[in-house]
GROMACS .gro file of C-alpha atoms in nm:
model
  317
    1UNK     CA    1   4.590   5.809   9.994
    2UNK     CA    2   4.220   5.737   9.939
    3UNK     CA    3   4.255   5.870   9.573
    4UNK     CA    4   4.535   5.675   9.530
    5UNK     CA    5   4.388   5.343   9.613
    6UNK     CA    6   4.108   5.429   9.417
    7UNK     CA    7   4.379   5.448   9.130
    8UNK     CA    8   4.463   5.197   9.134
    9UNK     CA    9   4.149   4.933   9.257
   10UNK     CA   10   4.133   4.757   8.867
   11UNK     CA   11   4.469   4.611   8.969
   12UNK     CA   12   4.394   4.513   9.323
   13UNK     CA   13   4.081   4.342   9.227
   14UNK     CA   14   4.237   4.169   8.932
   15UNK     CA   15   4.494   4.040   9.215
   16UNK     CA   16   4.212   3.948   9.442
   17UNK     CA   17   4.013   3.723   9.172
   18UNK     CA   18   4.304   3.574   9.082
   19UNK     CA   19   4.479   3.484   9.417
   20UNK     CA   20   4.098   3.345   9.539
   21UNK     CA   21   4.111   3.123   9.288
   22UNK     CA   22   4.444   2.970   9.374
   23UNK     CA   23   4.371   2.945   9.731
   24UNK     CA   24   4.041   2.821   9.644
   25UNK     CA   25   4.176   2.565   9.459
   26UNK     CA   26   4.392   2.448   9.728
   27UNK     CA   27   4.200   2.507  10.032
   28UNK     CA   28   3.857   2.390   9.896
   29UNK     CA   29   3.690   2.451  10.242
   30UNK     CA   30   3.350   2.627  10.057
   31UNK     CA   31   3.093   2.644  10.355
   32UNK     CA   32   3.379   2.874  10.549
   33UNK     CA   33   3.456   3.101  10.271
   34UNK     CA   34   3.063   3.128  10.190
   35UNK     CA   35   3.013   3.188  10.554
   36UNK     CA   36   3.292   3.487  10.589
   37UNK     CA   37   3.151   3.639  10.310
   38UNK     CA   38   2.740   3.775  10.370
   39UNK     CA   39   2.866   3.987  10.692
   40UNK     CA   40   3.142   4.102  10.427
   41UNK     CA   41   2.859   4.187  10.150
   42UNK     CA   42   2.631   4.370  10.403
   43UNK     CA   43   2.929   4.596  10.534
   44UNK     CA   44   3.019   4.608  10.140
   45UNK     CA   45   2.639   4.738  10.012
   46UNK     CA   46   2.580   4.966  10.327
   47UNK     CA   47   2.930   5.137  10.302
   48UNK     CA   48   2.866   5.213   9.938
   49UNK     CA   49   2.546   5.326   9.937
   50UNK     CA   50   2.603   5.609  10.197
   51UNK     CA   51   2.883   5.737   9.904
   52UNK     CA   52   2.556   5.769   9.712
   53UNK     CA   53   2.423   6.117   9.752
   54UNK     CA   54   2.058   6.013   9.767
   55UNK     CA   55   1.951   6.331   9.987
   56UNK     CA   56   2.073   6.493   9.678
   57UNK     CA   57   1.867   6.368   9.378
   58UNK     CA   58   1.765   6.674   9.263
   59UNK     CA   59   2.094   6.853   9.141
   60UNK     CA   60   2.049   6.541   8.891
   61UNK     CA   61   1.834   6.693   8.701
   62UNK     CA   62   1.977   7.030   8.659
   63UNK     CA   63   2.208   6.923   8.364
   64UNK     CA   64   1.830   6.792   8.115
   65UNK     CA   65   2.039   6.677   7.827
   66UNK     CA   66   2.286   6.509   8.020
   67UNK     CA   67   2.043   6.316   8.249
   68UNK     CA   68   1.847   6.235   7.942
   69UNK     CA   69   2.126   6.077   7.745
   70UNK     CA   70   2.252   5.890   8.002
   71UNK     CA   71   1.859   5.727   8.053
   72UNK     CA   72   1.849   5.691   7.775
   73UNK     CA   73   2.169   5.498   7.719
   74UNK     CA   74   2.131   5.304   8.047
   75UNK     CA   75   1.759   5.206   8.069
   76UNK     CA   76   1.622   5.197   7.659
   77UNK     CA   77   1.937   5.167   7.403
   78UNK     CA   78   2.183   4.899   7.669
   79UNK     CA   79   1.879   4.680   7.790
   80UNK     CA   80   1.780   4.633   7.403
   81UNK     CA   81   2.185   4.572   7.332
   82UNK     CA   82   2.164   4.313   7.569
   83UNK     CA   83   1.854   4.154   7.494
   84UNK     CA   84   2.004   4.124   7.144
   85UNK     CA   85   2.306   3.921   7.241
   86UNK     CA   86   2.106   3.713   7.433
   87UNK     CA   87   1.900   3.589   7.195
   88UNK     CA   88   2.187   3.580   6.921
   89UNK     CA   89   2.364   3.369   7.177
   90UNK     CA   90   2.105   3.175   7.246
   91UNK     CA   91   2.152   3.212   7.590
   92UNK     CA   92   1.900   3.012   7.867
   93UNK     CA   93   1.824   2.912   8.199
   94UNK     CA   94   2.123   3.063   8.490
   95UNK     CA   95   2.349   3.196   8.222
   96UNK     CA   96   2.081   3.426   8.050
   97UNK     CA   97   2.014   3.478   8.445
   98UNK     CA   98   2.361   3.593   8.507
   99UNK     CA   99   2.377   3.800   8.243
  100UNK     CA  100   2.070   4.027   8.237
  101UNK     CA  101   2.160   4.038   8.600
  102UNK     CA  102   2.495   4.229   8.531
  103UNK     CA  103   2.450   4.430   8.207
  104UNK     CA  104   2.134   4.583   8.295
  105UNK     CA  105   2.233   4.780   8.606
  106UNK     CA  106   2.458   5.079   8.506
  107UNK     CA  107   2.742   5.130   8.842
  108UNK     CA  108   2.677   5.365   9.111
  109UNK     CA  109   3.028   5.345   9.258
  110UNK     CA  110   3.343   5.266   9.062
  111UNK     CA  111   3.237   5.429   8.767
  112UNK     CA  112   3.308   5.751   8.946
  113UNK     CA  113   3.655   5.674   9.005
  114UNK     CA  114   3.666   5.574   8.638
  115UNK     CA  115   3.517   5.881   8.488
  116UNK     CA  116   3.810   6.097   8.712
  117UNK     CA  117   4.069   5.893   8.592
  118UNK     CA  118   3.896   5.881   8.203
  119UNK     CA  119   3.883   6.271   8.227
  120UNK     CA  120   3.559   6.316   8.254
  121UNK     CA  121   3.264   6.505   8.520
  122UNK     CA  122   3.334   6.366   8.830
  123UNK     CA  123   3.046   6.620   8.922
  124UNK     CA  124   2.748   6.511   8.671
  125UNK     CA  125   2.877   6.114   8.801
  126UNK     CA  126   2.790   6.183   9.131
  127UNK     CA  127   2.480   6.376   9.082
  128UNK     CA  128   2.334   6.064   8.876
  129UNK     CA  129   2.420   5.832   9.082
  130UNK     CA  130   2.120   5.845   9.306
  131UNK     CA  131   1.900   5.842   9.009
  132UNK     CA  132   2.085   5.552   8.857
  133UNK     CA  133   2.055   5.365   9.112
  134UNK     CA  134   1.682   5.387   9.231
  135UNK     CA  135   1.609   5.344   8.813
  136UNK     CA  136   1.750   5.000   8.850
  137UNK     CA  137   1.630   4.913   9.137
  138UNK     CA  138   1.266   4.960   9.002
  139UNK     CA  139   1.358   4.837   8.652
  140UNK     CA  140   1.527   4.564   8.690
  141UNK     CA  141   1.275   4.284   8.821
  142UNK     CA  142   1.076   4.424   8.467
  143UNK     CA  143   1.329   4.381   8.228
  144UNK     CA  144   1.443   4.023   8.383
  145UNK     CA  145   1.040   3.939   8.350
  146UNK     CA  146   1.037   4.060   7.997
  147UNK     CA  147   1.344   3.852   7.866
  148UNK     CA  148   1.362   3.515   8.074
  149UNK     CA  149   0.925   3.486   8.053
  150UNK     CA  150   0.888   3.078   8.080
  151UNK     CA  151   1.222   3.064   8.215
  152UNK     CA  152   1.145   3.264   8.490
  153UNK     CA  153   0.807   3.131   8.608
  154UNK     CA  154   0.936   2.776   8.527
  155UNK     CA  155   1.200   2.762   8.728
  156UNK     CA  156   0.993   2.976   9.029
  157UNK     CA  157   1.301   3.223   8.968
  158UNK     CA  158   1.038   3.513   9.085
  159UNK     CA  159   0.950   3.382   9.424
  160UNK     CA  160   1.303   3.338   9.520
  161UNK     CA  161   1.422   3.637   9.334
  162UNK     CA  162   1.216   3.935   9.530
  163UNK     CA  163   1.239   3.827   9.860
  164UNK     CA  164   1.624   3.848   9.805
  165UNK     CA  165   1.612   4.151   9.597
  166UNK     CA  166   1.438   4.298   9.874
  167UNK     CA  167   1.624   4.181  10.176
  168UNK     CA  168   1.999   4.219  10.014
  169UNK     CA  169   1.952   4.522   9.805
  170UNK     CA  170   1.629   4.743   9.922
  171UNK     CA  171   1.719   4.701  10.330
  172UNK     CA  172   2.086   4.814  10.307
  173UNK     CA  173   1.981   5.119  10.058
  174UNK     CA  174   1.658   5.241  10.304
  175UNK     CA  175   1.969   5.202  10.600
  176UNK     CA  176   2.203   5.435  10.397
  177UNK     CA  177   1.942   5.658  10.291
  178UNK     CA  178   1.862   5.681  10.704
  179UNK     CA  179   2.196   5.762  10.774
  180UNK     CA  180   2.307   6.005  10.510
  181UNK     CA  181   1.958   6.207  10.673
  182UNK     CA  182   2.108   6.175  10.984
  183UNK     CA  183   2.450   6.235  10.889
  184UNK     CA  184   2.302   6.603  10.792
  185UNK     CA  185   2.249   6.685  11.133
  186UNK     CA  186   2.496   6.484  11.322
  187UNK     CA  187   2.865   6.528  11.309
  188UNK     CA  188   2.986   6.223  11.469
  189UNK     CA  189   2.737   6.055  11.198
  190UNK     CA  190   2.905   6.279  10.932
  191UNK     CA  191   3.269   6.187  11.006
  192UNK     CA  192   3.097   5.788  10.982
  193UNK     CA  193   3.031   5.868  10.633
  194UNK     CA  194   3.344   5.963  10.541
  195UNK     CA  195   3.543   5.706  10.733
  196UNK     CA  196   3.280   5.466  10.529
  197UNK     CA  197   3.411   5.626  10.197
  198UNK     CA  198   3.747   5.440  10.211
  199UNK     CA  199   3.590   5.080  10.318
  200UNK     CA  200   3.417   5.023   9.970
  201UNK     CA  201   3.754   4.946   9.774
  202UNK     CA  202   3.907   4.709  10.000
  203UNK     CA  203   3.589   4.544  10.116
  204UNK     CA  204   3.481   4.444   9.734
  205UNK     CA  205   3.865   4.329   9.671
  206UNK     CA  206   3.786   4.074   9.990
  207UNK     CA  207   3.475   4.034   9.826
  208UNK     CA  208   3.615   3.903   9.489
  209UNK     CA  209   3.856   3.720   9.688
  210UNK     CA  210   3.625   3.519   9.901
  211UNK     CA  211   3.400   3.505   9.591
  212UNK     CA  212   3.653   3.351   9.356
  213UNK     CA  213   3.730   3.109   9.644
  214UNK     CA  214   3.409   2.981   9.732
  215UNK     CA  215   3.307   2.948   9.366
  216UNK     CA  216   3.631   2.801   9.214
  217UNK     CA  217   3.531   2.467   9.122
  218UNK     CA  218   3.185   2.568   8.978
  219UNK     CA  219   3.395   2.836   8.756
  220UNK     CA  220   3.616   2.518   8.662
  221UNK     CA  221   3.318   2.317   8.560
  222UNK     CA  222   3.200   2.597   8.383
  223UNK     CA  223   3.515   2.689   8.182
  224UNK     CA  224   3.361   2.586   7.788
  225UNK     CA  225   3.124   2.833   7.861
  226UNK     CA  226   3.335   3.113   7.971
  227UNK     CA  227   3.467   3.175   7.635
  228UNK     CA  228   3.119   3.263   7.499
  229UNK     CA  229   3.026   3.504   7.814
  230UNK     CA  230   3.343   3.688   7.763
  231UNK     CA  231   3.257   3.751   7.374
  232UNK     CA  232   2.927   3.851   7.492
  233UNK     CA  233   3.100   4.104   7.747
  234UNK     CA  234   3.369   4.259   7.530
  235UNK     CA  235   3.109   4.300   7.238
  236UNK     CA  236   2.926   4.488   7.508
  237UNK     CA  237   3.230   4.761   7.604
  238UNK     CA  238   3.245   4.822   7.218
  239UNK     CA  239   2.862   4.843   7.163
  240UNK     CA  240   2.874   5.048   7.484
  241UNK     CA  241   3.153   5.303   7.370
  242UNK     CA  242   3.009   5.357   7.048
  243UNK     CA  243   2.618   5.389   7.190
  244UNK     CA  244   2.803   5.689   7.460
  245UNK     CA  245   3.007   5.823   7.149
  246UNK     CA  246   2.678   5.887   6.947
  247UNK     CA  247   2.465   6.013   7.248
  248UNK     CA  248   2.746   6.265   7.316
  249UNK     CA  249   2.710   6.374   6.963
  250UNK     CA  250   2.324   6.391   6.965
  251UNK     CA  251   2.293   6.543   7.249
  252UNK     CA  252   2.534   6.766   7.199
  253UNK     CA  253   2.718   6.740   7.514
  254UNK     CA  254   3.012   6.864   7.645
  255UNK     CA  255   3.341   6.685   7.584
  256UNK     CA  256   3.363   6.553   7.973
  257UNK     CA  257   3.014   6.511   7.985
  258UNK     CA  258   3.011   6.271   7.668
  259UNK     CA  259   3.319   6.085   7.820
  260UNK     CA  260   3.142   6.032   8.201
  261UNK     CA  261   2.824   5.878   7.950
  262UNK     CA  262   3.066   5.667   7.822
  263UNK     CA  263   3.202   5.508   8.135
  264UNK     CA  264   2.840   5.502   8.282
  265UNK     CA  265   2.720   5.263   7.953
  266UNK     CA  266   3.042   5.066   8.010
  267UNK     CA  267   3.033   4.980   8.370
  268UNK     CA  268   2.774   4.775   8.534
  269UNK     CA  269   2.676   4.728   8.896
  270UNK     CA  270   2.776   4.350   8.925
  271UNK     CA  271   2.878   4.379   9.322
  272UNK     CA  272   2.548   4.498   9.404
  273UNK     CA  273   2.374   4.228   9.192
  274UNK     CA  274   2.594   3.914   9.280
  275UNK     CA  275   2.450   3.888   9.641
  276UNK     CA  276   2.130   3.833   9.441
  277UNK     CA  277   2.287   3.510   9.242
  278UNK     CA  278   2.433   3.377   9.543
  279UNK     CA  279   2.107   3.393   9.734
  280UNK     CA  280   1.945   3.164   9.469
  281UNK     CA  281   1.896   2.769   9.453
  282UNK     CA  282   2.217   2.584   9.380
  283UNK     CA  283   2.042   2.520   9.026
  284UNK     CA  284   2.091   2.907   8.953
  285UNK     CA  285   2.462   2.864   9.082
  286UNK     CA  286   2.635   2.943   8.667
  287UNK     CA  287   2.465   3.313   8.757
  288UNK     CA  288   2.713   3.323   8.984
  289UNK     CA  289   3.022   3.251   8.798
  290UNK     CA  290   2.863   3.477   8.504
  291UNK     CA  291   2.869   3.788   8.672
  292UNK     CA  292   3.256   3.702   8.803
  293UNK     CA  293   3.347   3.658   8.458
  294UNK     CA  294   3.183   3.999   8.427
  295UNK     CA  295   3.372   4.171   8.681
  296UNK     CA  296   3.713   4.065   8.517
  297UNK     CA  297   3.632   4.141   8.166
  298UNK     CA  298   3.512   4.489   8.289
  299UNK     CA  299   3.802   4.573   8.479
  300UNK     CA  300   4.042   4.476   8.198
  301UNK     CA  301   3.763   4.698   7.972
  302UNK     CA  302   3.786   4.920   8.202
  303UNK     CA  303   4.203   4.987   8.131
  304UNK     CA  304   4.124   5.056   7.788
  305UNK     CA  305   3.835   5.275   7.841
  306UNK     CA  306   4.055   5.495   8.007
  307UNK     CA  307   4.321   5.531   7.716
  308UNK     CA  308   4.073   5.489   7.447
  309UNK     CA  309   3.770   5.726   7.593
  310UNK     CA  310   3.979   6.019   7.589
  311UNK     CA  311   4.075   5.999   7.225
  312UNK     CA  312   3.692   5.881   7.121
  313UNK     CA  313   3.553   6.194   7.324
  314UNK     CA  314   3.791   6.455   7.217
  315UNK     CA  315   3.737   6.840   7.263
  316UNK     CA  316   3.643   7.058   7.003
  317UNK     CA  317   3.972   7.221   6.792
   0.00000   0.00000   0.00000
């Protein structure tokens, strides 16, 4: 059952952005779908980070080449691929926000699912997710520094940004990391982390839902500049699968090794960074909206991945 809703998640959160827009649109009652959704996003962060086996970091780093390709692909080669598009974009103030914000956090969660269904190492997915996540965590207030500079300090972007970086991403992760150790010694908190394991996939489609809802007249206003975001998005899947194709070849990985690089480049942790937007000033609001548009394009991305990565990553005749 669990495997089966995982399955099939692109289509139910495709479903939920879609129908929270049309009940947004009639129902335009913002302050009570904002308000339904933080307890949601808590629930949403905690559950998935206990699916992260952070007590287990180590067995990362068994596989060298692997865990080097996929650093390198997430935190050197992607960040510059992005930083490119910005600036050929000419992308400023809350979109350039919304952006870095999404494409330079490589998933901890879905991407899993996706490299099972994409053939690849459900394995070497798990054992990086730990490190992929505690990477971003530390790298991603530098890189944002590094490409917004005046932006950022002009619009005080910093001082709002790290408290809520801190309260909405670093508190749930320390509380996950607390109970996975105690999880390893108590059973009742063991079968808690398994029940957790089925929450993630419903709780981010009421996420989207309530998201799309709240946010459905700023994503209205903002519809000229959607176009241009989802070019930016799609050219990142291709740059993406092409970056993981020639990593797999330099590295000389294995076949379902090179595909689970693939789907790491190609999938980005937009959940865990959208709590971050929506914490901001109202004047940061297009952020929001941004990493939405994200979510869809990747999803849809995310259907070709799966019959495309396959035939890009072959095995050896």
């Amino acid at each position: 059952m669990r495997e089966t809703l995982e399955k099939y998640q692109v289509w139910l959160y495709l479903v939920a952005i879609f129908t929270g827009i049309g009940v947004g649109s009639y129902w335009q009652t913002v302050q009570a779908w904002a308000f339904a959704l933080w307890p949601l996003l808590g629930v949403l962060l905690y559950a998935t980070f206990t699916q992260v086996p952070l007590l287990h970091i180590s067995q990362a780093f068994k596989d060298r080449r692997f865990m080097s390709a996929l650093a390198l692909g997430n935190f050197i080669i992607m960040p510059l691929v992005v930083w490119g598009l910005a600036t050929l974009f000419g992308l400023e103030d809350a979109v350039l926000l919304g952006v870095l914000l999404v494409l330079l956090v490589p998933c901890t969660d879905w991407f899993i699912s996706f490299t099972h269904l994409g053939q690849g190492d459900s394995a070497r997915a798990i054992a990086a997710a730990p490190v992929l996540l505690l990477l971003q965590i530390v790298l991603l207030p530098l890189y944002v520094t590094l490409m917004m500079g005046e932006q950022l300090v002009g619009g005080h972007l910093l001082s709002e940004l790290l408290p809520a970086f801190l309260g909405l991403i670093v508190t749930p992760l320390l509380l996950a990391w607390l109970t996975e150790k105690g999880a390893a010694q108590s059973a009742v908190l063991k079968r808690g982390v398994e029940v957790m394991g089925w929450l993630p996939v419903p709780l981010l489609a009421a996420v989207v839902f309530l998201i799309a809802a709240s946010q459905v007249q700023l994503i209205i206003e903002s519809q000229e500049m959607l176009w241009q975001i989802a070019v930016i998005f799609v050219l990142y899947l291709l740059a993406a699968a092409l970056i993981g194709k020639t990593l797999h070849t330099l590295f000389r990985l294995p076949t379902a090794s090179g595909r689970t690089l693939v789907f790491s480049l190609g999938t980005r942790n937009s959940f865990v960074v959208l709590p971050l937007a929506i914490a901001l000033p109202d004047i940061w609001a297009a952020a929001v909206v941004v990493i939405v548009m994200q979510s869809l394009i990747e999803l849809l991305g995310m259907v070709v991945y799966l019959a495309c990565v396959p035939r890009l990553v072959k095995q050896p005749r």
